[in-house]
XYZ file of C-alpha atoms in Angstrom:
652
model
C 161.800 130.154 107.086
C 162.083 132.535 103.841
C 158.738 133.978 104.326
C 159.649 137.040 106.223
C 157.057 138.120 109.091
C 156.596 141.417 106.965
C 155.493 138.900 104.186
C 153.142 137.170 106.243
C 152.021 140.067 108.282
C 150.188 141.732 104.741
C 148.995 138.241 103.772
C 146.677 138.225 106.816
C 145.820 142.257 107.170
C 142.585 141.368 106.245
C 141.789 138.405 108.140
C 143.024 140.727 111.434
C 141.088 143.196 110.320
C 138.025 141.055 110.049
C 138.573 139.503 113.515
C 138.764 143.355 114.597
C 135.204 143.999 114.068
C 135.997 147.698 113.390
C 138.252 150.298 112.044
C 139.989 151.647 115.349
C 140.851 148.204 117.024
C 142.326 146.839 113.777
C 144.479 150.402 113.726
C 145.619 149.038 117.478
C 146.191 145.823 116.361
C 148.582 146.676 112.793
C 150.325 148.913 115.305
C 150.688 146.943 118.245
C 151.820 143.756 115.723
C 154.246 146.109 113.351
C 156.258 147.642 117.067
C 157.245 143.841 118.412
C 158.269 143.187 114.811
C 160.436 146.295 115.110
C 161.661 145.640 118.081
C 162.397 141.920 117.349
C 163.545 143.191 114.390
C 165.837 140.109 113.080
C 162.436 138.231 112.776
C 161.896 140.326 109.605
C 164.754 138.884 107.750
C 164.924 136.367 105.416
C 167.433 133.833 104.392
C 168.295 132.020 101.262
C 170.592 128.994 100.182
C 171.129 128.412 96.547
C 171.460 125.782 95.341
C 168.867 124.094 97.227
C 170.698 120.679 96.287
C 174.260 119.824 96.196
C 175.773 116.565 94.062
C 179.556 117.192 94.742
C 181.858 117.366 97.490
C 183.113 120.816 98.360
C 180.155 122.850 95.917
C 179.665 126.250 96.806
C 176.455 127.429 98.050
C 175.656 131.096 98.260
C 173.528 132.492 100.889
C 171.923 135.673 100.968
C 169.401 137.583 103.055
C 167.619 140.773 103.458
C 165.339 142.645 105.631
C 168.282 142.748 108.647
C 166.566 145.791 111.120
C 169.476 148.124 112.346
C 172.694 146.104 110.859
C 175.556 145.679 113.055
C 179.335 144.168 113.908
C 177.949 141.241 115.962
C 175.871 139.802 112.702
C 176.591 136.336 111.678
C 175.658 133.586 109.618
C 176.248 129.667 110.675
C 175.867 126.509 108.800
C 174.936 123.925 110.981
C 174.104 120.023 109.747
C 171.972 117.957 110.352
C 169.373 120.180 109.329
C 167.534 120.233 112.590
C 164.637 123.157 113.677
C 166.013 123.741 117.122
C 169.452 125.125 117.138
C 170.352 126.039 120.285
C 171.950 123.220 121.125
C 173.890 123.061 118.646
C 177.418 124.137 116.829
C 177.809 125.554 114.340
C 180.324 123.090 111.245
C 181.686 127.045 110.442
C 180.207 130.705 110.394
C 180.784 133.977 108.747
C 180.336 137.567 109.993
C 177.120 139.435 107.604
C 180.045 142.456 107.708
C 181.931 140.119 105.100
C 179.719 141.849 102.760
C 180.107 144.726 102.322
C 176.381 145.897 101.834
C 175.154 144.431 105.386
C 176.115 147.574 107.232
C 174.557 150.185 105.074
C 171.599 147.954 103.654
C 170.952 145.071 106.120
C 171.234 142.612 103.657
C 174.147 141.118 101.448
C 175.591 137.730 100.257
C 178.695 134.866 101.369
C 179.537 131.903 99.600
C 180.180 128.700 101.736
C 181.547 125.542 100.458
C 180.090 122.781 101.495
C 181.863 119.088 102.533
C 180.074 115.929 102.493
C 179.251 115.503 105.802
C 176.877 112.821 104.874
C 173.822 114.805 106.252
C 172.063 117.838 104.736
C 172.314 120.784 106.176
C 170.406 123.950 107.014
C 171.590 127.717 107.590
C 171.220 130.378 110.531
C 171.365 134.116 111.737
C 172.313 135.552 114.401
C 172.464 138.774 116.199
C 174.533 138.154 118.839
C 176.634 135.591 120.507
C 179.110 134.250 118.241
C 181.967 134.828 120.669
C 180.323 131.708 122.064
C 179.928 130.091 118.726
C 183.485 129.884 118.658
C 183.932 128.824 122.493
C 185.425 125.051 122.381
C 184.896 125.162 126.441
C 181.059 126.108 125.667
C 177.819 123.427 125.552
C 175.315 126.225 125.070
C 172.430 126.560 124.610
C 173.187 129.204 121.901
C 171.214 132.536 121.032
C 168.175 132.429 119.192
C 168.518 132.175 115.364
C 166.773 135.839 113.669
C 166.335 133.733 110.401
C 166.729 130.126 109.374
C 167.418 129.180 105.618
C 165.862 126.289 103.235
C 167.588 122.890 104.332
C 170.303 122.217 101.286
C 170.014 118.696 100.576
C 172.802 116.058 99.843
C 172.076 113.783 97.221
C 172.323 109.830 98.221
C 174.738 108.960 95.815
C 176.661 111.910 97.770
C 176.440 110.768 100.617
C 177.686 107.494 100.535
C 180.589 108.878 98.177
C 183.982 107.612 100.180
C 185.411 109.625 102.097
C 188.791 110.295 104.707
C 190.663 107.587 102.725
C 193.761 106.894 104.785
C 196.368 103.806 105.117
C 198.501 102.405 107.675
C 200.687 99.586 108.549
C 200.592 96.980 110.103
C 203.094 94.732 112.407
C 203.372 92.735 109.240
C 205.576 94.497 106.711
C 203.563 92.970 103.553
C 199.823 94.389 104.567
C 198.518 97.811 104.829
C 195.487 98.852 105.902
C 192.931 100.918 103.966
C 190.017 103.023 105.497
C 187.026 104.623 104.548
C 183.580 106.232 105.138
C 180.751 106.350 104.101
C 176.850 107.177 104.721
C 175.624 103.142 104.912
C 177.359 99.938 105.941
C 176.440 97.851 102.388
C 178.919 95.371 101.523
C 182.427 97.668 101.611
C 185.333 96.187 99.827
C 188.891 97.264 98.495
C 189.304 96.270 94.378
C 193.551 96.483 94.015
C 196.164 95.288 92.274
C 199.667 95.762 91.588
C 200.223 99.485 89.194
C 201.592 98.370 85.843
C 204.344 100.411 84.328
C 202.486 101.048 81.095
C 199.018 101.750 81.992
C 198.218 102.092 77.796
C 195.126 99.513 76.727
C 194.193 98.585 80.152
C 191.910 101.874 81.350
C 187.899 101.740 81.516
C 185.468 99.955 83.722
C 185.943 96.758 81.535
C 189.681 96.468 82.744
C 188.508 97.254 85.685
C 189.122 93.455 87.080
C 192.462 93.165 85.042
C 193.825 96.431 86.492
C 191.949 95.825 90.534
C 191.816 91.592 90.527
C 192.186 91.113 94.238
C 189.327 91.813 96.413
C 189.595 93.078 100.129
C 186.375 92.349 102.556
C 186.194 95.271 104.891
C 184.889 95.742 108.477
C 182.886 98.234 109.908
C 181.885 100.568 112.889
C 181.183 103.533 113.797
C 180.542 105.242 117.526
C 178.047 106.838 119.375
C 177.906 110.274 121.576
C 177.075 108.040 124.207
C 180.683 106.345 123.740
C 182.263 109.549 124.091
C 183.619 111.098 128.072
C 180.600 112.885 129.259
C 180.014 117.152 130.253
C 182.112 118.163 126.890
C 180.911 119.628 123.560
C 182.133 116.223 121.905
C 178.886 114.173 123.431
C 176.705 117.200 123.376
C 176.576 120.758 120.910
C 179.986 119.291 119.081
C 178.474 116.402 118.592
C 177.666 114.525 115.217
C 177.752 110.860 113.371
C 180.982 110.001 112.614
C 179.809 107.497 110.025
C 180.193 104.483 108.830
C 183.739 103.741 109.348
C 185.131 100.855 107.212
C 188.576 98.875 107.553
C 190.413 96.299 105.303
C 193.839 94.846 105.423
C 195.447 94.044 101.883
C 197.592 90.911 103.005
C 200.384 89.453 100.723
C 201.462 92.587 99.184
C 204.560 92.635 97.201
C 208.031 94.407 98.759
C 208.686 98.170 97.668
C 206.072 97.531 94.824
C 203.419 100.068 93.436
C 199.645 99.229 94.328
C 196.659 101.132 93.033
C 193.417 100.472 94.735
C 190.291 102.129 94.889
C 186.775 101.553 98.003
C 183.336 101.349 97.844
C 180.390 99.463 98.408
C 179.861 96.454 95.568
C 176.307 96.129 97.006
C 175.272 100.043 96.017
C 175.827 100.396 92.180
C 179.198 100.597 92.226
C 179.998 103.553 93.945
C 183.432 103.678 93.932
C 186.229 106.127 94.440
C 189.024 107.270 91.955
C 192.142 105.111 92.243
C 195.416 106.081 94.738
C 198.414 104.699 94.028
C 200.847 103.494 97.353
C 204.034 101.754 98.046
C 204.168 98.788 99.828
C 206.757 98.566 102.328
C 209.613 95.766 102.798
C 210.828 93.427 105.712
C 214.373 94.001 104.622
C 216.791 96.651 105.583
C 218.695 96.811 102.800
C 216.466 99.654 101.016
C 216.623 102.903 101.967
C 213.317 104.919 102.826
C 211.949 108.414 103.399
C 209.463 109.449 105.190
C 207.900 112.800 106.805
C 207.156 113.810 109.882
C 205.133 116.501 111.402
C 202.976 117.326 114.663
C 199.933 119.869 115.876
C 198.015 120.183 112.381
C 193.967 120.907 112.844
C 192.209 122.308 109.873
C 190.721 125.772 109.479
C 187.767 126.343 106.574
C 189.043 129.837 105.846
C 191.581 127.897 103.235
C 188.362 127.175 100.983
C 185.810 130.282 101.679
C 186.854 132.326 104.814
C 184.659 130.795 106.831
C 185.629 129.904 110.655
C 185.364 126.923 112.335
C 182.694 126.455 115.346
C 184.477 126.007 118.532
C 187.614 127.919 117.214
C 189.021 131.194 118.033
C 189.238 133.151 114.529
C 192.356 133.179 112.843
C 193.195 129.413 114.232
C 195.170 126.457 112.836
C 195.752 129.171 109.619
C 198.543 127.329 107.965
C 196.771 123.893 107.578
C 195.443 123.628 104.631
C 199.121 124.384 102.515
C 200.834 122.124 104.863
C 198.166 119.693 103.577
C 199.000 120.179 99.996
C 202.790 120.243 100.366
C 202.515 117.036 102.123
C 200.398 115.589 98.974
C 202.629 116.910 96.976
C 205.985 115.286 98.575
C 203.959 112.205 98.782
C 203.182 111.866 94.712
C 205.824 114.190 93.089
C 208.587 115.170 94.867
C 210.749 116.982 91.890
C 213.343 118.715 92.660
C 212.833 122.679 92.726
C 215.783 123.555 91.790
C 216.943 121.762 88.787
C 220.731 121.882 90.228
C 219.405 118.849 92.803
C 219.490 115.880 91.818
C 219.506 112.160 93.564
C 223.630 112.748 93.418
C 223.678 116.226 95.871
C 221.147 115.036 97.658
C 219.395 110.933 98.411
C 216.258 112.336 99.359
C 215.253 113.397 95.734
C 216.186 109.633 94.278
C 212.554 108.616 95.120
C 209.070 110.224 97.354
C 208.487 109.458 100.498
C 206.032 106.602 101.201
C 205.467 107.173 105.401
C 204.034 110.025 107.110
C 204.340 110.051 111.481
C 202.162 112.009 113.367
C 202.567 112.140 117.430
C 199.663 113.770 118.158
C 197.249 116.730 118.250
C 195.943 115.523 114.714
C 192.908 117.718 113.907
C 192.092 119.892 116.603
C 188.802 118.883 116.933
C 188.285 118.757 120.842
C 184.946 117.879 120.551
C 183.884 119.575 118.189
C 183.092 116.952 114.716
C 182.870 118.700 112.186
C 186.499 119.580 112.664
C 187.011 115.695 112.010
C 185.357 115.732 109.099
C 187.038 118.454 107.653
C 190.352 117.201 108.832
C 190.018 113.765 107.393
C 189.294 115.056 104.292
C 191.873 117.366 104.411
C 194.601 114.793 104.296
C 194.703 113.255 101.124
C 197.950 112.937 100.992
C 196.930 109.462 104.147
C 195.670 107.814 100.991
C 198.623 107.781 98.918
C 201.168 106.936 101.791
C 200.123 105.397 105.032
C 199.788 108.132 108.236
C 200.986 106.645 111.530
C 199.553 108.651 114.997
C 199.511 108.743 117.975
C 197.309 110.776 120.607
C 198.170 114.215 121.844
C 196.371 116.066 124.786
C 194.103 117.451 122.276
C 192.835 113.854 121.332
C 193.420 112.514 125.075
C 192.779 114.618 128.001
C 189.899 114.739 129.809
C 188.480 114.916 133.605
C 185.140 115.017 134.236
C 183.364 118.354 135.237
C 182.194 116.818 138.814
C 186.378 117.013 139.297
C 186.698 120.266 137.691
C 186.512 122.385 140.971
C 186.912 120.290 143.734
C 191.274 119.795 143.384
C 190.898 117.168 145.935
C 188.388 115.599 144.430
C 189.543 111.579 142.977
C 190.818 111.394 139.538
C 188.086 109.064 137.079
C 189.532 105.706 137.503
C 192.092 104.929 134.596
C 192.209 108.358 133.537
C 195.875 109.352 133.791
C 195.456 113.072 134.272
C 199.174 114.319 135.385
C 198.858 114.690 138.950
C 195.381 115.146 139.219
C 195.754 118.503 137.037
C 192.352 119.894 135.385
C 192.803 119.169 131.598
C 189.734 119.041 129.382
C 191.947 119.462 125.922
C 190.211 116.825 124.371
C 186.493 118.251 124.990
C 185.264 114.929 126.277
C 186.505 112.672 123.063
C 188.978 110.631 125.316
C 190.932 109.421 122.113
C 187.618 107.699 121.081
C 187.364 109.765 117.440
C 191.089 108.989 116.956
C 191.719 105.323 118.324
C 188.009 104.486 115.668
C 189.149 106.581 112.401
C 192.484 105.191 112.725
C 194.242 101.473 113.094
C 197.370 101.474 114.452
C 199.532 98.037 115.103
C 198.569 96.707 118.748
C 195.373 98.445 118.173
C 192.563 96.305 118.734
C 190.153 98.515 116.106
C 186.745 98.513 116.692
C 186.269 97.519 120.928
C 183.286 99.200 122.537
C 182.795 97.274 125.051
C 182.969 99.462 128.502
C 185.806 98.444 130.408
C 188.148 97.283 127.219
C 190.566 99.746 124.953
C 188.692 102.458 123.325
C 185.831 102.669 125.615
C 183.754 104.353 128.241
C 181.879 103.060 131.100
C 179.611 106.101 132.275
C 177.935 103.861 134.745
C 181.863 103.035 136.591
C 183.201 106.327 134.878
C 186.100 104.509 133.734
C 188.044 104.758 130.512
C 190.674 102.914 129.721
C 193.162 102.662 126.660
C 196.923 101.701 125.807
C 197.345 103.713 122.630
C 201.752 103.102 122.075
C 203.117 100.441 119.603
C 205.889 100.163 117.070
C 206.672 99.183 114.064
C 209.550 98.687 111.580
C 209.978 100.667 108.394
C 213.201 99.408 106.454
C 216.239 100.370 108.159
C 214.211 102.317 110.877
C 212.445 100.866 113.785
C 209.583 103.280 114.563
C 208.388 103.463 118.984
C 205.063 105.838 119.214
C 204.947 106.687 123.053
C 201.861 108.462 124.210
C 202.920 111.467 126.422
C 199.283 111.329 127.675
C 199.400 108.364 129.595
C 201.602 107.124 132.650
C 205.440 107.041 131.033
C 207.178 106.201 134.370
C 208.514 102.955 135.673
C 206.024 100.874 136.593
C 203.851 101.978 134.411
C 202.251 99.442 131.656
C 203.759 101.735 129.198
C 207.450 101.668 130.473
C 206.864 97.956 130.263
C 206.014 97.257 127.155
C 208.385 100.481 125.759
C 211.387 98.973 127.651
C 210.213 95.227 126.011
C 209.959 96.893 122.625
C 213.462 98.659 122.583
C 214.937 95.654 124.449
C 213.654 93.431 121.095
C 214.818 95.541 118.390
C 217.256 93.774 115.973
C 219.753 96.789 115.126
C 220.984 94.176 112.300
C 217.490 94.635 111.149
C 217.071 97.899 112.069
C 220.359 99.926 112.762
C 218.103 103.002 112.944
C 215.962 103.695 116.386
C 213.057 106.009 116.338
C 210.543 107.051 119.213
C 207.596 109.810 118.944
C 205.656 111.298 121.791
C 203.753 114.537 121.299
C 204.945 116.138 124.865
C 209.134 116.743 124.091
C 211.935 115.007 126.831
C 214.016 118.404 125.503
C 212.908 121.554 124.618
C 213.681 124.571 124.887
C 210.475 126.986 126.559
C 209.477 129.088 128.949
C 206.277 127.609 130.402
C 207.826 125.752 133.630
C 203.799 125.886 134.840
C 202.449 123.504 137.230
C 201.115 120.583 137.052
C 201.418 120.230 133.106
C 203.865 122.895 131.557
C 206.094 121.690 128.972
C 209.289 121.755 131.386
C 207.700 120.133 134.520
C 206.668 117.535 131.756
C 210.086 117.189 130.258
C 211.710 116.532 133.404
C 209.041 114.450 134.421
C 209.826 112.114 131.146
C 213.537 112.259 131.487
C 213.459 110.919 135.204
C 210.808 108.799 135.190
C 212.869 106.869 133.024
C 211.737 107.190 129.670
C 215.207 108.969 129.461
C 217.432 106.133 130.921
C 215.595 103.607 127.987
C 216.486 106.066 125.334
C 220.504 105.598 126.276
C 220.770 101.795 127.179
C 219.388 101.140 123.812
C 220.599 103.963 121.987
C 217.809 105.512 120.560
C 219.110 107.460 117.738
C 216.285 110.466 117.038
C 213.465 111.321 119.437
C 210.684 113.442 117.745
C 208.068 115.489 119.703
C 205.179 117.999 119.116
C 203.449 120.087 121.122
C 205.577 123.191 121.255
C 204.716 125.100 118.299
C 208.170 125.273 116.943
C 210.583 123.868 115.601
C 213.910 123.050 118.012
C 216.727 120.372 117.208
C 218.874 119.537 120.734
C 222.688 118.018 120.835
C 223.090 114.701 121.363
C 222.481 115.435 125.203
C 221.778 112.979 128.420
C 220.980 114.613 131.427
C 220.968 117.850 130.481
C 224.261 117.751 129.729
C 225.424 118.134 125.667
C 227.905 115.580 124.642
C 228.444 116.260 121.424
C 227.434 117.979 118.892
C 224.443 116.778 116.394
C 226.985 116.247 113.980
C 229.380 114.683 116.035
C 228.722 110.209 115.604
C 231.348 109.753 117.017
C 229.346 110.213 120.005
C 226.477 107.654 120.882
C 224.022 109.946 122.611
C 220.002 110.840 121.696
C 218.940 113.762 119.572
C 216.035 115.275 120.433
C 213.914 117.670 117.989
C 210.669 119.248 117.912
C 208.723 119.382 115.051
C 205.187 120.987 116.069
C 204.799 123.291 112.954
C 202.658 121.491 110.930
C 199.688 124.096 110.145
C 198.390 125.714 114.205
C 199.662 128.727 115.546
C 203.034 129.301 116.323
C 204.346 129.515 119.793
C 206.794 132.231 120.052
C 208.523 131.620 123.556
C 211.980 132.392 123.079
C 214.244 131.178 125.589
C 216.637 128.707 124.371
C 218.340 126.225 126.348
C 222.135 125.262 127.028
C 221.311 121.610 124.985
C 219.409 123.225 122.092
C 221.090 123.910 119.284
C 219.022 125.499 116.556
C 215.694 127.292 116.788
C 213.089 127.959 114.565
C 210.194 130.123 116.115
C 208.864 131.749 112.920
C 208.519 129.498 110.225
C 205.616 126.563 109.941
C 207.151 123.061 108.159
C 208.085 119.665 108.357
C 210.345 117.173 109.035
C 211.573 114.666 106.011
C 213.802 111.335 106.804
C 215.947 109.286 104.400
C 217.335 106.366 105.759
C 219.307 103.527 105.082
C 221.762 100.832 106.773
C 224.276 103.090 107.354
C 222.863 107.029 107.229
C 220.253 108.956 108.449
C 219.607 112.265 107.212
C 217.196 114.628 108.971
C 215.962 117.810 106.802
C 213.300 120.617 108.614
C 211.678 121.812 105.458
C 209.690 125.108 105.983
C 206.859 125.641 104.333
C 206.594 128.981 103.153
C 209.269 128.455 100.367
C 210.429 124.500 100.610
C 213.944 124.982 101.527
C 216.108 123.039 103.692
C 216.514 125.085 106.578
C 218.084 122.482 109.267
C 219.370 119.324 108.750
C 221.638 117.104 110.466
C 223.164 113.476 109.357
C 223.870 110.084 111.176
C 226.524 107.692 110.148
C 227.094 104.494 111.242
């Protein structure tokens, strides 16, 4: 409450004395109440959020407190949504230390600013005198410390709650289609309005011209998931859960190849609440056209980039460069102008056009069961509204073992859950891939299926969870196969059979270049030899289990990975031995590249393997690919200065 215990006490002092029936007893009652208040100390604090109503996304709210007795460095304030009265089993969306305000330790009063994201529900703030370490613990499932004070509720306007958010694109298995997805608070009649982008927009702007600019309409399907759809025992279905809203998916069909399209999403039944307009470039079925794409892995999100806050359920300083990375990728897919005037299309074919695809093989939001992180990440990746984003699960999206097995090494794993030979893996916080495979729609994913025993679902009664998220697609002259290293890849597994068939079916006259991605790497330099799922044991398992055999047999050009948070590139390697340099186009052998540098903290394990030609343990960055029918160029771009730190060119 914003009314302190002191105010309540003095307001009711006459009644207290009247009930006491004597001055002496009144004094004793008052003294007892005052001593209780001083002992509790914090219950006398006040907390106020202003303004109390927001109507814009990322609107700043100032949180002011006073009356905190014996202030200390342990005091903190948290943001919560929905605005519940009992916060002991609810993780904060984000938090700040009270000592961020210079006056707090001197006076017990201060203020900080929070940037509020549209999470389709109201907010409340709370002040705590301890327990920040539990609020930052990604494995803790409550209870949290009792709040010393809570603020007034900050409400969101109805229009803001239903404003489309998290807009993103994806390819299908047809080159003349594009998936558009977004989220709102209610279902309504979700649609996409779209049309070819005119070269000259003069004379066709404005509301009245919408039908002319965006003449086509695609209706969307809608789904969601609940806490009961997630694996039990972690933060995902308890302290970290919040409603993901209504998730909409529309397919734009019969698109002309290599054509710019404008579009917007919204609800035709709710007073015309639509998004801004975005532009994407459709794919093409022919290999003659050059393509440009970006590759990144291990991103996450961090609210410090907005207001200095720390995400709930995550250590301080985690994922420190994610916001700058997202902005850099957005600039690439929307502008892509050479930073140096001396660079041109003639000197570097990359600058002949902007990238029209982003590939992200795992460890996306790092939500690990705290759904607020998904909301932040989905609205952070604004680049995905301009270029399709193709994703795959990593360990932080998929891996989970039921707590009943966590302490018993002899216990059988959950049926249907591949767990790297019995490892107690809890990397996803109980998400088990459900948020990823519902928020995104990839080729071959039966999106929206939530039937026990079917893809993308958990049967709590039987203790089963099954999915098969591996897939492949064509992108101009490149065939990309997105493998899942979080599922069985060995000979005899469903994924091995699918990959073998997909690679065997590639028509190299249509797609002369073949790229395979997975979250974990088949080749890398790392000191992590821990069993059973250290970097090197997993790499060896991938090689000996048959994946490398498929790479060699089907002449895969590049293997692209994340998981290890650094940049590395191998030579042309087979069975652990270099058979040629990466630049030697006379040798046909795969090159393996780790690019887990999209924003989360960098790894510093520096043992360099004999097959590694280049490493960079000190820079965040992303990969770029330029490909046509005869040439594929890979570049690693440093986030810090935009410079190309490593590159290799392959030719046929």
